[in-house]
mmCIF file of C-alpha atoms in Angstrom:
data_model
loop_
_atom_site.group_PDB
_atom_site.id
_atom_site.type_symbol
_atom_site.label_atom_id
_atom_site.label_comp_id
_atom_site.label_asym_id
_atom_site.label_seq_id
_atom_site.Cartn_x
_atom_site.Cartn_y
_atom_site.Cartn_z
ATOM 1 C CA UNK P 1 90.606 -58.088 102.213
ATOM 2 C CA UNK P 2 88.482 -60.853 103.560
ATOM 3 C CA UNK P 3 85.406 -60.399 105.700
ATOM 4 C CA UNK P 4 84.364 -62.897 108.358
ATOM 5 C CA UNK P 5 80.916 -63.098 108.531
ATOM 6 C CA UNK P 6 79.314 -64.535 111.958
ATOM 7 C CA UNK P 7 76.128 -66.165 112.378
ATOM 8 C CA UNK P 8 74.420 -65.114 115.912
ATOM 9 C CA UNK P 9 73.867 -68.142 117.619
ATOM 10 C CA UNK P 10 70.753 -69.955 118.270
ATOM 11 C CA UNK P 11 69.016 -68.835 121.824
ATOM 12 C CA UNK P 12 69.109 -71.621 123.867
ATOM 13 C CA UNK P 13 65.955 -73.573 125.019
ATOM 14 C CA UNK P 14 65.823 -71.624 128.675
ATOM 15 C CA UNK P 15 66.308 -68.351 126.613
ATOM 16 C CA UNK P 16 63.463 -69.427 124.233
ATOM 17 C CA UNK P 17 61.249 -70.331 126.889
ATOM 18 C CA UNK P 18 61.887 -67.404 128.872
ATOM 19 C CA UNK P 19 61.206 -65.155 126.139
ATOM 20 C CA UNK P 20 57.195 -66.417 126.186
ATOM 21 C CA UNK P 21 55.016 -64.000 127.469
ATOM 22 C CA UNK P 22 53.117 -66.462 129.578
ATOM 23 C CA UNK P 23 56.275 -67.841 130.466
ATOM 24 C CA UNK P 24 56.315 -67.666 134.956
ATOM 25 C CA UNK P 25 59.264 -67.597 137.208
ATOM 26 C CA UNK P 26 58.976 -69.461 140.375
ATOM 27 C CA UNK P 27 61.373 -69.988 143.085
ATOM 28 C CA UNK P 28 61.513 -73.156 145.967
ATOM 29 C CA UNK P 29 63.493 -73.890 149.061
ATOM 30 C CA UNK P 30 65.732 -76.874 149.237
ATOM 31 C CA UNK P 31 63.390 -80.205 149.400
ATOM 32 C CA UNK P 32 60.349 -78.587 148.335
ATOM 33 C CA UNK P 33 57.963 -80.304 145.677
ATOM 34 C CA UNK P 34 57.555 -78.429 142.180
ATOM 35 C CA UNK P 35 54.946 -80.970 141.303
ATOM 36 C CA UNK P 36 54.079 -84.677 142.042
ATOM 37 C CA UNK P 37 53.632 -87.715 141.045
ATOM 38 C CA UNK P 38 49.987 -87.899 139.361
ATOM 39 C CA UNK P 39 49.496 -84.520 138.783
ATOM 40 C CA UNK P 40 48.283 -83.484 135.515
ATOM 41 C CA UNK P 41 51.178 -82.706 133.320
ATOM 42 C CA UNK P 42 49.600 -79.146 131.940
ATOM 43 C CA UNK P 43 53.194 -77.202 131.926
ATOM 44 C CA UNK P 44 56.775 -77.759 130.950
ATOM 45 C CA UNK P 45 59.501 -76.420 133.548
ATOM 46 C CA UNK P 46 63.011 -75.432 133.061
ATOM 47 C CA UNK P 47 65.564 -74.461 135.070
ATOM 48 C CA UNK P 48 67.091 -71.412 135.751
ATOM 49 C CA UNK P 49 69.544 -72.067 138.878
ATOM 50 C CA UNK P 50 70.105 -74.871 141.267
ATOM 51 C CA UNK P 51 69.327 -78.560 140.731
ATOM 52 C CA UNK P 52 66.154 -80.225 140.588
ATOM 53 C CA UNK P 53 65.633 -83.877 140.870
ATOM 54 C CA UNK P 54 62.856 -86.449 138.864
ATOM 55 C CA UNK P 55 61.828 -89.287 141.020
ATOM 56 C CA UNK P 56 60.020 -91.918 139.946
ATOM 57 C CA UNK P 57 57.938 -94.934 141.372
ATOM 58 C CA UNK P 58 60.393 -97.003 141.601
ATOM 59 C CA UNK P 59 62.734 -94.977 143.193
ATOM 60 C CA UNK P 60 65.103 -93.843 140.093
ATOM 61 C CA UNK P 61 66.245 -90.541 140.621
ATOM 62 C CA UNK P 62 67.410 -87.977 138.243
ATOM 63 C CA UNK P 63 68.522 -84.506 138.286
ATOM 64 C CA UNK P 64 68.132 -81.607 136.224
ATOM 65 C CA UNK P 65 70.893 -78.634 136.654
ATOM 66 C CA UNK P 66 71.007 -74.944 135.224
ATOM 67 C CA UNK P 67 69.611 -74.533 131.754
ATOM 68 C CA UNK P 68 67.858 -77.985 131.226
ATOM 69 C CA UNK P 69 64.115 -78.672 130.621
ATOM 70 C CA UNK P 70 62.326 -81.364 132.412
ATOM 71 C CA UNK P 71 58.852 -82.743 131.961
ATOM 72 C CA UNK P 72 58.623 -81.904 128.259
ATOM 73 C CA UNK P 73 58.500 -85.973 127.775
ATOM 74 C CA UNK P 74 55.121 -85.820 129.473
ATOM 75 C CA UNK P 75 53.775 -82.822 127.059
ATOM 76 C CA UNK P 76 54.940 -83.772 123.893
ATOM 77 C CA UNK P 77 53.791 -87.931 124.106
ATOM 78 C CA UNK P 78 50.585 -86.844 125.756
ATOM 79 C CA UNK P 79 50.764 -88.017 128.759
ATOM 80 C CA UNK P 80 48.046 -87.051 131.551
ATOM 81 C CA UNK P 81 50.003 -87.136 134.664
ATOM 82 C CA UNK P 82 53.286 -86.439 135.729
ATOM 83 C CA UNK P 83 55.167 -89.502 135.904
ATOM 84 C CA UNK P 84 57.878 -88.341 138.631
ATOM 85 C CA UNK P 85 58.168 -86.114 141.555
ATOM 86 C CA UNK P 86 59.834 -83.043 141.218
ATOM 87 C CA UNK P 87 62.013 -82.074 144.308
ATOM 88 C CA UNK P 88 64.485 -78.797 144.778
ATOM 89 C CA UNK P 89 67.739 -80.490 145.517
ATOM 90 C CA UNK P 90 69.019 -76.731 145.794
ATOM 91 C CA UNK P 91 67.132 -73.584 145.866
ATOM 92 C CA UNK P 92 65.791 -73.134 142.485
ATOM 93 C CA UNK P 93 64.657 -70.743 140.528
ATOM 94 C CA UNK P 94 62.170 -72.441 137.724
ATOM 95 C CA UNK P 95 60.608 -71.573 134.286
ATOM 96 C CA UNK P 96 57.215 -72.775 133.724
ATOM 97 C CA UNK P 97 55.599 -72.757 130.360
ATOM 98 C CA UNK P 98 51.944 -74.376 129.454
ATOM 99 C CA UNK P 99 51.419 -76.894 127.329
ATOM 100 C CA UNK P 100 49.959 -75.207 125.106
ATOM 101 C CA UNK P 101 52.446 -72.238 124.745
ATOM 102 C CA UNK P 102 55.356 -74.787 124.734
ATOM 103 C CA UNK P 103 53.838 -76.736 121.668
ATOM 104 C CA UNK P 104 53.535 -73.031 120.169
ATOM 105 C CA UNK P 105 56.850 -72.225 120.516
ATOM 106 C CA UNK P 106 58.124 -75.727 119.509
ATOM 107 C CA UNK P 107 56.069 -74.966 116.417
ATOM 108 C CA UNK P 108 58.010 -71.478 116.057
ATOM 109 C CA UNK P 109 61.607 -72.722 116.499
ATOM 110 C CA UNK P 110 61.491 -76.474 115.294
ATOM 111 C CA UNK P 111 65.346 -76.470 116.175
ATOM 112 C CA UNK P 112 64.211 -76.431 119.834
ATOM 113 C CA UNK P 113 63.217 -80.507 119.545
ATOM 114 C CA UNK P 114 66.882 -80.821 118.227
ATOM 115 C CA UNK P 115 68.631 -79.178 121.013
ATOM 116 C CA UNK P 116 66.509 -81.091 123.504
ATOM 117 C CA UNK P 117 67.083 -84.507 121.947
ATOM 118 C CA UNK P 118 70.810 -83.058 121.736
ATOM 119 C CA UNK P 119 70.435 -82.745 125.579
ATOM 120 C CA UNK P 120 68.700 -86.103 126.276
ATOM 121 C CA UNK P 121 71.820 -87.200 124.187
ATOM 122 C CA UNK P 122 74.677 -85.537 126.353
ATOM 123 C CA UNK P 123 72.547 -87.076 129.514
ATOM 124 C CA UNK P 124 72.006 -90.464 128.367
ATOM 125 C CA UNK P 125 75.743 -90.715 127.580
ATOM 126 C CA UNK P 126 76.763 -88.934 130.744
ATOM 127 C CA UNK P 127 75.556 -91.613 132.725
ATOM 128 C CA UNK P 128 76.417 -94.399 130.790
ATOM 129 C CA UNK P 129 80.267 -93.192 131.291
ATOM 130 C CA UNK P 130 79.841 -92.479 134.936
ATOM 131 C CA UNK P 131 77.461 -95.440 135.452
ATOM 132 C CA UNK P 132 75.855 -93.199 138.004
ATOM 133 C CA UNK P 133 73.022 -90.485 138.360
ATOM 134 C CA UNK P 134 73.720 -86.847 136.520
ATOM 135 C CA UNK P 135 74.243 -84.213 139.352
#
């Protein structure tokens, strides 16, 4: 007789974050800012339900659905300010993490930079198929 032996799988990045201690829940109306533009990038949000879209300077828009991290470019290459706006497309519920606890739990579960390069991946070629932005 042969036994199957399962591996549990990896918690995903929203379940890792949540798990933090420090980690806050926040919740915003449809159109309302998370952060802006300028803004000292001190926290690395995630989230939970609805869609939240990254707008830049010039305009370019991106959005963020259910289970995706955004800003964690700004944290991890240093970066002082936001570089977008963050608008609630939806109402949202959010994760927010500081810096420094996100490094710490990058630090913790290294496989969390490969699942978010694996979701920059799925993005990137997302909207190279539908030549359009990801909502």
């Amino acid at each position: 007789m042969t036994r199957l032996v399962t591996t549990p799988a990896a918690p995903s990045p929203l379940a890792l974050m949540a798990g933090q201690v420090d980690c806050e829940t926040f919740t915003f109306p449809t159109g309302a800012h998370i952060f802006s533009r300028g803004r000292t990038a001190d926290a690395i949000y995630a989230v939970r339900r609805g869609i939240v879209e990254l707008v830049d300077e010039q305009g370019s828009r991106l959005c963020y659905r259910s289970g995706e991290l955004f800003s964690y470019q700004e944290i991890i290459w240093r970066q002082m300010a936001f570089l977008n706006d963050a608008i609630a497309r939806t109402p949202v519920e959010v994760l927010r993490l500081e810096r420094l606890r996100f490094l710490n739990l990058l630090h913790n579960h290294p496989t969390l930079a490969v699942m978010l390069l694996g979701q920059q991946h799925d993005r990137l070629r997302e909207q190279r198929t539908s030549g359009t932005c990801c909502y």
